[in-house]
Coordinates of C-alpha atoms in Angstrom, one line a residue:
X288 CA -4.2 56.9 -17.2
X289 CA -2.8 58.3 -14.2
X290 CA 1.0 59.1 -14.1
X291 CA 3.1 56.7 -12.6
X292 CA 4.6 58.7 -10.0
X293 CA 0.8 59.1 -8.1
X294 CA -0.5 56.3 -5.4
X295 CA -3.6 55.9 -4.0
X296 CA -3.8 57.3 -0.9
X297 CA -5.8 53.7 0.9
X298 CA -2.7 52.2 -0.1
X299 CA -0.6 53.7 2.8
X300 CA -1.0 51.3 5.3
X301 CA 0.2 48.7 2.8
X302 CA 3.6 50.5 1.5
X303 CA 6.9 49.0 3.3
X304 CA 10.3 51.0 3.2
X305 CA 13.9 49.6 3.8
X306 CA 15.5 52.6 5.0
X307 CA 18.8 52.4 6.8
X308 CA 18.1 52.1 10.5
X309 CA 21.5 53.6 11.9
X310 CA 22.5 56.5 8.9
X311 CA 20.5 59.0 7.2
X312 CA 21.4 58.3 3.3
X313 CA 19.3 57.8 0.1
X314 CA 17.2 55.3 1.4
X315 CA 15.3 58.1 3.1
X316 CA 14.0 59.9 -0.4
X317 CA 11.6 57.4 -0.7
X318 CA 9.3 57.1 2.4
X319 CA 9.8 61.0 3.0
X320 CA 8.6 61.8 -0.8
X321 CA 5.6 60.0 -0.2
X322 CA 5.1 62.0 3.3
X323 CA 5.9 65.4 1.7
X324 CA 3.4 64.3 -1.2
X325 CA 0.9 63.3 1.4
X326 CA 1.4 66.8 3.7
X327 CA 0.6 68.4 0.3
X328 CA -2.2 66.5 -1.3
X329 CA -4.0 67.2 2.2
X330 CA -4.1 71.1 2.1
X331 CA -0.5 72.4 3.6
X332 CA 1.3 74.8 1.7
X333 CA 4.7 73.9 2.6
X334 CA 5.9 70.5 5.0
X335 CA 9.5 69.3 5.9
X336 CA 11.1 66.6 7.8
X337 CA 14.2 66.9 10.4
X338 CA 15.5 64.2 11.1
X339 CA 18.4 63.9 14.0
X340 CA 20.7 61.5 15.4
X341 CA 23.0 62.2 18.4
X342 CA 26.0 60.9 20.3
X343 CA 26.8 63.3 23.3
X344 CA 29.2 63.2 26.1
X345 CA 30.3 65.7 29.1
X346 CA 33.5 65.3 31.2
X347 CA 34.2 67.3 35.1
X348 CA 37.2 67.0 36.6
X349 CA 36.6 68.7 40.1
X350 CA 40.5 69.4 41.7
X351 CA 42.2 65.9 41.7
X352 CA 39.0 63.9 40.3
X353 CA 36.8 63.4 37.6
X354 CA 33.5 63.5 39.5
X355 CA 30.9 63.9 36.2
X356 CA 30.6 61.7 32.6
X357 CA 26.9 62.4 31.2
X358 CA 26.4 60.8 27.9
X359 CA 23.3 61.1 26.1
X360 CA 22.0 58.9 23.0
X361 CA 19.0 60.5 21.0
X362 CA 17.0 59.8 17.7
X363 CA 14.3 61.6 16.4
X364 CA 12.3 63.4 14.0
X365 CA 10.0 67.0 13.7
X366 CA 7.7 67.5 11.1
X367 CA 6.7 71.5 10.1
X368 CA 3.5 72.3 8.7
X369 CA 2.6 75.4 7.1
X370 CA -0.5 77.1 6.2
X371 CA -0.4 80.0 4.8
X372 CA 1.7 82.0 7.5
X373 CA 0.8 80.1 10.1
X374 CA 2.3 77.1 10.9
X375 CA 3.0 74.4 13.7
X376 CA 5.6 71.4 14.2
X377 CA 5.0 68.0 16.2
X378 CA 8.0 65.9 16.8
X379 CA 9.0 62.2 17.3
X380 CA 11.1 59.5 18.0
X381 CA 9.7 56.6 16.3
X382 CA 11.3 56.7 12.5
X383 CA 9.1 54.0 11.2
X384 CA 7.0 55.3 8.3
X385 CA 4.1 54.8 10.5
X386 CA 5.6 56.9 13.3
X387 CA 6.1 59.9 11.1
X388 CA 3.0 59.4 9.1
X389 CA 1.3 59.8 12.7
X390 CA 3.3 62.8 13.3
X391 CA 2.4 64.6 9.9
X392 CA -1.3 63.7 10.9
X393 CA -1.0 65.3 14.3
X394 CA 0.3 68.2 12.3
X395 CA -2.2 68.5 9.6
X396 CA -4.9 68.3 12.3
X397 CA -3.5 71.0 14.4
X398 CA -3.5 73.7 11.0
X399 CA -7.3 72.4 10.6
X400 CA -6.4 69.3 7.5
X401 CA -6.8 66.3 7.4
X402 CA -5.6 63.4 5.2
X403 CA -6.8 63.0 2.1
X404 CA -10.2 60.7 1.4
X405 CA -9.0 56.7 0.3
X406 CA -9.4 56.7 -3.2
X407 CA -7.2 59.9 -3.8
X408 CA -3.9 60.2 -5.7
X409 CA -1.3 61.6 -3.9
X410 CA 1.7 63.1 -5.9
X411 CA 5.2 62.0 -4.6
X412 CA 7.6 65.4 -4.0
X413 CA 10.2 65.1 -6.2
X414 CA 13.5 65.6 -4.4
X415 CA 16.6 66.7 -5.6
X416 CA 19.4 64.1 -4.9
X417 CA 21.1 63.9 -1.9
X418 CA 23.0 66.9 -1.0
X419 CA 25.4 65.1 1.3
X420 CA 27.6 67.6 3.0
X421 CA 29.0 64.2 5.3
X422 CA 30.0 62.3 2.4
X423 CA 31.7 65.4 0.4
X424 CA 33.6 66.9 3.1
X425 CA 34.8 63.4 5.0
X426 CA 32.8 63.6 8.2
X427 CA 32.0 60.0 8.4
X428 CA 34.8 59.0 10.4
X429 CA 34.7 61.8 12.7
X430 CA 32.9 60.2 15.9
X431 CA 35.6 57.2 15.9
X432 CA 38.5 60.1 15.9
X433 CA 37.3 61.6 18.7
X434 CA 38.8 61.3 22.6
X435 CA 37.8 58.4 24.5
X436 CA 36.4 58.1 27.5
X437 CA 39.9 57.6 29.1
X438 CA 41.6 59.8 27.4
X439 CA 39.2 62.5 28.2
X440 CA 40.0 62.1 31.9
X441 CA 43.6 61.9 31.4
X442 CA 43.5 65.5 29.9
X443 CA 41.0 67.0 32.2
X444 CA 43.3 65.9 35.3
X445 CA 46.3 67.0 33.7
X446 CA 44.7 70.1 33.1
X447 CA 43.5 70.8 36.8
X448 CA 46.7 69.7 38.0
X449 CA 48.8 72.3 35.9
X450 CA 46.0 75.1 37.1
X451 CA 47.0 73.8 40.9
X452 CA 50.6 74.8 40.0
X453 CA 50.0 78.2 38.4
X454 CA 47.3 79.8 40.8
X455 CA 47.5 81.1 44.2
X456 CA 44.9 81.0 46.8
X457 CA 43.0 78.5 45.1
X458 CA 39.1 77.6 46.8
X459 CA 37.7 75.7 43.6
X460 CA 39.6 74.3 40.4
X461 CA 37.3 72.9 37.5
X462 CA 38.0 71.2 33.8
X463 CA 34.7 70.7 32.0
X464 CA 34.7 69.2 28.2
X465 CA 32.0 68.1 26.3
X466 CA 31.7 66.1 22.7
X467 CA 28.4 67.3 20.8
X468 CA 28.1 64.1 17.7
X469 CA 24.8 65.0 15.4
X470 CA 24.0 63.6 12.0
X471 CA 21.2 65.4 10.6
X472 CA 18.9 64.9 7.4
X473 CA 16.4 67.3 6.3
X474 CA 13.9 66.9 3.6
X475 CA 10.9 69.2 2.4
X476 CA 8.0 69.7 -0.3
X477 CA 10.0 72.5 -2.2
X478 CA 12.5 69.5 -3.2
X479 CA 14.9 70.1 -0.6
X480 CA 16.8 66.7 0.6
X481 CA 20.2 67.5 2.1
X482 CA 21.7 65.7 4.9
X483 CA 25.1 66.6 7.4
X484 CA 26.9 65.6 10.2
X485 CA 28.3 68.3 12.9
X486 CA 30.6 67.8 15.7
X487 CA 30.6 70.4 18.6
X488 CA 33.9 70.1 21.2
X489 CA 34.5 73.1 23.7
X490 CA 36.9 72.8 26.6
X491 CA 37.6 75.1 29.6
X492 CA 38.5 76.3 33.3
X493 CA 36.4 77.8 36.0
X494 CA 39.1 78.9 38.8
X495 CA 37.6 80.3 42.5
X496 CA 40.7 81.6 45.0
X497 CA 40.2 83.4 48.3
X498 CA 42.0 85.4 50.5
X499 CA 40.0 86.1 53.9
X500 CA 37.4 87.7 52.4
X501 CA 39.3 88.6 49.3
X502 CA 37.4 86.5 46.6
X503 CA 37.9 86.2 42.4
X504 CA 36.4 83.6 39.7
X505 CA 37.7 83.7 36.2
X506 CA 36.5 81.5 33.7
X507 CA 38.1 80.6 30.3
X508 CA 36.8 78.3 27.6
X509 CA 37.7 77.2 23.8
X510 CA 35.9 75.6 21.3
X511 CA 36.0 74.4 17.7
X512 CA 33.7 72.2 14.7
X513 CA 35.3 70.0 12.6
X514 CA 38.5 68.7 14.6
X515 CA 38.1 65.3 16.0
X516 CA 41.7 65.8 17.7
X517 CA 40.5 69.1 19.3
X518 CA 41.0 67.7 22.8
X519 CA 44.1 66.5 21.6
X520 CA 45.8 69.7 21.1
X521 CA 44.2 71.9 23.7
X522 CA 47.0 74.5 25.2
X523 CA 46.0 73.7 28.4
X524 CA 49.1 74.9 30.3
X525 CA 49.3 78.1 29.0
X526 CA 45.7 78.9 29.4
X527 CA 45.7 78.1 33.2
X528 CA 48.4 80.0 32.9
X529 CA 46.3 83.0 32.0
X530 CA 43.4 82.1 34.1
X531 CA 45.6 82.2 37.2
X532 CA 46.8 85.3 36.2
X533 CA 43.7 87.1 36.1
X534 CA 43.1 85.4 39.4
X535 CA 45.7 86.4 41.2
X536 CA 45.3 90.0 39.5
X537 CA 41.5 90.8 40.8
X538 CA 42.1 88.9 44.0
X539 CA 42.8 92.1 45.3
X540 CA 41.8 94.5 42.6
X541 CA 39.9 97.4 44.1
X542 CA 36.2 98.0 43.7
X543 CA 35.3 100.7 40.9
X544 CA 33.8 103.5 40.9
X545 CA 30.0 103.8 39.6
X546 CA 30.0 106.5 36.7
X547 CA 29.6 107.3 33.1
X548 CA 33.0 106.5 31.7
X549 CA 35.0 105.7 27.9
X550 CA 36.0 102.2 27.9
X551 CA 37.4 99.9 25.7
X552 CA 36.1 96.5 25.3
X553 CA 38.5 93.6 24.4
X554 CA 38.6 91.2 21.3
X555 CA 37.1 87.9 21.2
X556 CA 34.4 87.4 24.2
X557 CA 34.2 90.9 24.2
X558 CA 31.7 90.6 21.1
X559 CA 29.1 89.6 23.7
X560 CA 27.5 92.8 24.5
X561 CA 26.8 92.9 20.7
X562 CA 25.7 89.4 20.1
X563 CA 22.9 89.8 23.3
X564 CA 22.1 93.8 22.9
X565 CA 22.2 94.0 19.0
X566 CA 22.2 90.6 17.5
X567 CA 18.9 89.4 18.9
X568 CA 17.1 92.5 17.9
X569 CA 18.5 91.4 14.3
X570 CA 17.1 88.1 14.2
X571 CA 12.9 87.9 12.3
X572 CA 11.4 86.8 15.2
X573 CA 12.0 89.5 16.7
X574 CA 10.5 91.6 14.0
X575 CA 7.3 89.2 14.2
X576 CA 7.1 90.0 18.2
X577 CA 7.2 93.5 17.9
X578 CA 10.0 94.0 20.5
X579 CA 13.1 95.4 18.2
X580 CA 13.5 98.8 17.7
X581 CA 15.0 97.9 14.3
X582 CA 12.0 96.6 12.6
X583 CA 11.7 99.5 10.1
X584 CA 15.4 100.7 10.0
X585 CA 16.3 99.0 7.0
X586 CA 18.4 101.0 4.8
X587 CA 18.9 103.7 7.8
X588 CA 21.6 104.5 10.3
X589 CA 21.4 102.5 13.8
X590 CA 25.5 102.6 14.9
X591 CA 28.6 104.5 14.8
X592 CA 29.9 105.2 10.7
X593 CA 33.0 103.4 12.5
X594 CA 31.4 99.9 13.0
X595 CA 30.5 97.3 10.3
X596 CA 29.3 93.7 11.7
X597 CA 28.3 90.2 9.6
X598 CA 26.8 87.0 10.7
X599 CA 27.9 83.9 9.0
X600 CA 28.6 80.3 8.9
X601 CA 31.7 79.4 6.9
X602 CA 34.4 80.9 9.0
X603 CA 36.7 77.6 9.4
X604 CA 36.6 75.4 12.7
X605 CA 34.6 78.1 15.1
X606 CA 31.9 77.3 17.2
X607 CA 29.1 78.7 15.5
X608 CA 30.0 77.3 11.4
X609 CA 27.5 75.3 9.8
X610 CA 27.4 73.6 6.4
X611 CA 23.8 74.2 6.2
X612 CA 21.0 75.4 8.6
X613 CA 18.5 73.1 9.9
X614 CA 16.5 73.8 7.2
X615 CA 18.9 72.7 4.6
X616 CA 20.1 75.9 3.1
X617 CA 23.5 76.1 2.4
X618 CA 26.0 78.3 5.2
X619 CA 26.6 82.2 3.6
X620 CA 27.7 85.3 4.6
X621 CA 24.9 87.5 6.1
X622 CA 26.5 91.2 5.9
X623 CA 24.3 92.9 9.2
X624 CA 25.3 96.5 9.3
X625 CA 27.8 98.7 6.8
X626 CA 29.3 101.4 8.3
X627 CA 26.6 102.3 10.5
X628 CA 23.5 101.3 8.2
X629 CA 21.9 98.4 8.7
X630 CA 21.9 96.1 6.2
X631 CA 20.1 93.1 6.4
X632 CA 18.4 91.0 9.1
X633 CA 18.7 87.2 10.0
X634 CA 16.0 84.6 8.6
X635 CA 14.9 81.5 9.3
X636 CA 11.9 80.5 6.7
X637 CA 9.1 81.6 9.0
X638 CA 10.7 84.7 9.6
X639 CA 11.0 84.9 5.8
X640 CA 6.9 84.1 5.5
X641 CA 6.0 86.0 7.9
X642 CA 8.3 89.2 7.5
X643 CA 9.1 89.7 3.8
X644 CA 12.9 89.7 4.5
X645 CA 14.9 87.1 2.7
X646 CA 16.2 83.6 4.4
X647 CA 19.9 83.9 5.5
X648 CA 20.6 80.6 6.3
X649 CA 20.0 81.4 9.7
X650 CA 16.9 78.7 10.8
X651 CA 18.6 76.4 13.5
X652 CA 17.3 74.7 16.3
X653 CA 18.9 72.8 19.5
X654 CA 17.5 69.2 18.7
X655 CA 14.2 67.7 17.2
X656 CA 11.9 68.5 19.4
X657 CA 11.9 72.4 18.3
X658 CA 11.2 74.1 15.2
X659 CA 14.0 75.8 13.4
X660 CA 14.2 79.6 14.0
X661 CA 15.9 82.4 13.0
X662 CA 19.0 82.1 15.1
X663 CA 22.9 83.9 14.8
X664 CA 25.7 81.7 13.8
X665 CA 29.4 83.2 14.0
X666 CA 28.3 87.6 14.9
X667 CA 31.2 90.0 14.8
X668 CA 31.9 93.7 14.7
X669 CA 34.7 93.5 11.7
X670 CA 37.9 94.5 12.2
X671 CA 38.6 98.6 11.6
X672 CA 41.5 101.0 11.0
X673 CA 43.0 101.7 14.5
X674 CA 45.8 100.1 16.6
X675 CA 44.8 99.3 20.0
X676 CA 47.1 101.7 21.5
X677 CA 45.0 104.4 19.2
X678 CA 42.3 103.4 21.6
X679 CA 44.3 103.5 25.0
X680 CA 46.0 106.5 24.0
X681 CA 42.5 108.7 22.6
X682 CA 41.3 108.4 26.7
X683 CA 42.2 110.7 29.5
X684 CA 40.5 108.2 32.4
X685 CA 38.5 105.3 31.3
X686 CA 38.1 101.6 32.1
X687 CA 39.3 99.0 29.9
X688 CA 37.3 95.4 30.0
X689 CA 39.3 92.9 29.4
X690 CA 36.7 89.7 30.1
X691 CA 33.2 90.0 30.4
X692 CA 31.0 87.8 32.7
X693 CA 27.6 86.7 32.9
X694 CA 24.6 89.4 32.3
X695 CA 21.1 90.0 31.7
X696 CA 19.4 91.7 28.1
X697 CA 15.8 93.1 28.1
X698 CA 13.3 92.4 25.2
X699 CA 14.1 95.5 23.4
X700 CA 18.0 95.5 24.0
X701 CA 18.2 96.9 27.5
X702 CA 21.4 95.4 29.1
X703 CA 23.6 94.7 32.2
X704 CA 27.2 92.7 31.9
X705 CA 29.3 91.8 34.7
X706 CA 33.0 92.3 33.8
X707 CA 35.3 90.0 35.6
X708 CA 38.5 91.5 34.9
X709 CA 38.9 95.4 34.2
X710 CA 41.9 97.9 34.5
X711 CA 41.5 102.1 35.0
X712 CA 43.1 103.6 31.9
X713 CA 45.1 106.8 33.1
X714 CA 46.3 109.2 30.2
X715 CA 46.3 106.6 27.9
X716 CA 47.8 103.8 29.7
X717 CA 46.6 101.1 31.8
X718 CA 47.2 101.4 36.1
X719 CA 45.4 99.3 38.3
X720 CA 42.9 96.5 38.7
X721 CA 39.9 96.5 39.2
X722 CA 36.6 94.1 40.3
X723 CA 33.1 94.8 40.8
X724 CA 32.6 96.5 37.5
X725 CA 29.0 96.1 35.0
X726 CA 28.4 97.9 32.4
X727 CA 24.4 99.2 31.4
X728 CA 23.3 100.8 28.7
X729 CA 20.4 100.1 26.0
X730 CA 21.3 99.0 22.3
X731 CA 20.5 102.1 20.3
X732 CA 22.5 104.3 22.5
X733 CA 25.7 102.5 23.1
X734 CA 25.7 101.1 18.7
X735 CA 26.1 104.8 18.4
X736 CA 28.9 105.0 20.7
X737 CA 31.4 102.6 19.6
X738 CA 33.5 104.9 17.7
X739 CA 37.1 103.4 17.3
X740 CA 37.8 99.5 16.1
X741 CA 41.2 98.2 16.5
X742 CA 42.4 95.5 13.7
X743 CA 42.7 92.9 15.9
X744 CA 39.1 90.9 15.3
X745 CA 38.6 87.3 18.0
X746 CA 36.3 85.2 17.7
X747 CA 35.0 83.1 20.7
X748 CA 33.0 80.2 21.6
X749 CA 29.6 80.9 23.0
X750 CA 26.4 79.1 23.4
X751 CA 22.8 81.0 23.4
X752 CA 19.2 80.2 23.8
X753 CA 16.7 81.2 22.8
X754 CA 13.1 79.9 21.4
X755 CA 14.4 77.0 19.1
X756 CA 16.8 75.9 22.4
X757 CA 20.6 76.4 23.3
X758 CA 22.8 76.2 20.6
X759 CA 26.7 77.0 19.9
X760 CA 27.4 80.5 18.5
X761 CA 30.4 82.6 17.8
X762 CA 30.6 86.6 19.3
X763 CA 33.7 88.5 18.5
X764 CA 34.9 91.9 18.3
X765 CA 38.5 93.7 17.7
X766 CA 38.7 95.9 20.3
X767 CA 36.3 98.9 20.5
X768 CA 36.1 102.1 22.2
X769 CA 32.8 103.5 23.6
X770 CA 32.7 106.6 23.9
X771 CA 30.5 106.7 27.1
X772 CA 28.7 104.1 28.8
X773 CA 27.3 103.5 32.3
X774 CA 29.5 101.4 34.9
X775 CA 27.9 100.2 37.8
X776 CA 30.1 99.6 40.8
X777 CA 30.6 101.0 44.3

């Protein structure tokens, strides 16, 4: 007798599932089971399903009008196949059973399988039930507390408004806001079956003044997860406040000087330079392209004694916090580097397969139509044992960056930052502005520099691509001194 919980495989076309059209719940184990049990009865070592749902809108207010709304709707599905340590992943937006039967086929035939022959028995995965981070933490009401459309303009204006009042000289004033909705459910043939919902807000300026050909642009933005009132209580006066400051501050800030300098780097956005230079060079894929110079450092010293960093997901409300990955496995702590040895390195499942080096819950992708990867989450340089004035005071003539801009990293941790606002330190103390400042240098020189942190960590919102898509992260710093570092100016 065969066992109850086997079907013949020519009855596939005949099988009909009720699963909830418009949520991801329980009715879901059934059809997916059967997939998983299919995947595996045809020759793949290892198969899982994402599944994604989406509700996404974006809001500009350009000086005295909202000129932008852009709201996007999406469903769809991936499926991963693996084969030993290869592996590939095919993606969908029909949810019928059909449509990610299809998709699974596509998949097996890409790895060289194909379904199994009629008259065989194909094994249903056995699941666990469903680990519903929506349901236990009170997500589901989450989209219908969020802004509405109206009262996303309403903000946005006032906000642009209250930046016309503070700042001087102004050429361009911009509020941008966007509301990132996704209800996620993944399931796979090693029994996991978890499901979540995740809501993405960030809010911000972008201010442009000129004076003849005087010229400055200073950005500032916020985010959070997990606060459907977030637009609600966004500070908005007293960060155009600080935006117009710096503004009005490097309007006519004068042009560094190139040279090899100390600086020190300031808390929150600060963390940047480490998330691009250092942070990516931590992640497996890197190790599986051959283009980190950390591969084999493991165990050994790559930074200062002085500097300790984690990656992690549970820190409350910040951009980059996850319940789980996009692979199901629950949000931890990921300790990166201990006083200058390097610890451990981030890991999606491939990068586990194909690296030896342990899964962090670290796989996350931008959407459904890219495989999960090994990706950062909330990356910080903890907090040390110095004041900031410790720093100030410990350099004779140095440059202190106070906001970083835009920059540029190299495959193996070569960098350039722009800084947008900077100040010469004199004796210890800070003098006068200045503009026109980036800072270069190459990962493991400058992790070897950074010998003082203040105990002041910040954390701040981000967003970062890479080969799984653009996805919200948290860098953050206290701040740090560095020793030495190049400074490209005039």
């Amino acid at each position: 007798m065969q066992s109850p919980t086997l079907l013949i495989s020519k009855e596939l076309p005949r099988l009909t599932y009720q699963s909830t059209p418009d949520r991801f719940d329980e009715t879901w184990e059934a059809p997916l089971s059967t997939l998983l049990g299919l995947g595996r009865a045809a020759g793949a070592d290892f198969i899982e399903f994402f599944l994604e749902r989406v509700n996404y809108i974006s809001c500009m207010a350009e000086d005295d009008a909202i000129t932008s709304i852009s709201p996007r709707l999406s469903t769809g599905a991936g499926v991963r196949v693996f084969r030993g340590k290869a592996d590939c992943y095919v993606s969908t937006n029909d949810l019928s059973f059909g449509g990610l039967k299809a998709a699974l086929e596509k998949g097996l035939s890409i790895m060289g399988l194909q379904l199994p022959a009629p008259n065989s028995y194909v094994p249903e995965i056995n699941l666990e039930l469903l680990r519903d981070y929506a349901v236990k933490k009170g997500k589901e009401s989450w989209l219908a507390d969020c802004s509405s459309m109206r009262e996303m303009g309403d903000v946005l204006l006032a906000a642009n408004g209250e930046l016309a009042t503070q700042a001087k000289f102004v050429q361009s004033r911009r509020a941008v806001y966007f509301r990132d909705w996704q209800e996620v459910l993944v399931a796979s043939s090693d029994g996991t079956f978890a499901r979540d919902i995740r809501l993405a807000q960030s809010v911000g300026y972008s201010l442009l003044c000129a004076d003849g050909e005087q010229r400055s642009s200073i950005n500032k933005r916020v985010g959070s997860t997990s606060e459907p009132g977030f637009l609600r209580t966004w500070t908005y006066a007293k960060d155009a406040e600080e935006v117009a400051d710096s503004a009005s501050k490097m309007l006519y800030a004068d042009y560094v000087e190139s040279g090899n300098y100390p600086v020190v780097m300031a808390n929150e956005f600060g963390g940047v330079i480490f998330h691009e230079a250092c942070g990516h060079l931590l992640e497996t894929t890197q190790i599986e392209r051959k283009t980190t110079p950390f591969a084999e450092k493991k165990g050994e010293k790559i930074a200062h004694e002085n500097l300790t960093a984690w990656d992690e997901g549970m820190t409350s409300g910040v951009f980059g916090t996850i319940d789980m990955d996009d692979e199901g496995m629950p949000a931890q702590r990921t300790l990166l580097i201990e006083n200058g040895i390097l610890k451990n390195f981030i890991a999606d499942r491939a990068g586990s397969v194909r690296t030896g080096n342990p899964r962090t819950g670290s796989g996350r992708r931008q959407g459904y139509t890219y495989a999960a990867a090994s990706r950062m989450r909330n990356t910080y340089i903890a907090p040390g044992n110095y004041s900031v004035d410790e720093l100030f005071a410990s350099i004779e003539k140095g440059i202190y960056c106070k906001k970083m801009g835009g920059g540029s990293v190299g495959s193996t941790g070569q960098f350039n930052f722009a800084v947008d606002e900077a100040y010469l330190i004199e004796n210890g103390k800070l003098t006068k502005p200045l503009k026109g400042a980036t800072l270069i240098g190459e990962a493991t020189e400058i992790m070897n520099k950074i010998s003082m942190c203040s105990n002041d960590l910040g954390l701040a919102a981000g967003f970062c691509g890479s080969v799984s898509g653009s996805i919200y992260v948290t860098v953050g710093q206290p701040h740090i001194k560095v020793d030495s570092i190049t400074v490209g100016g005039r």
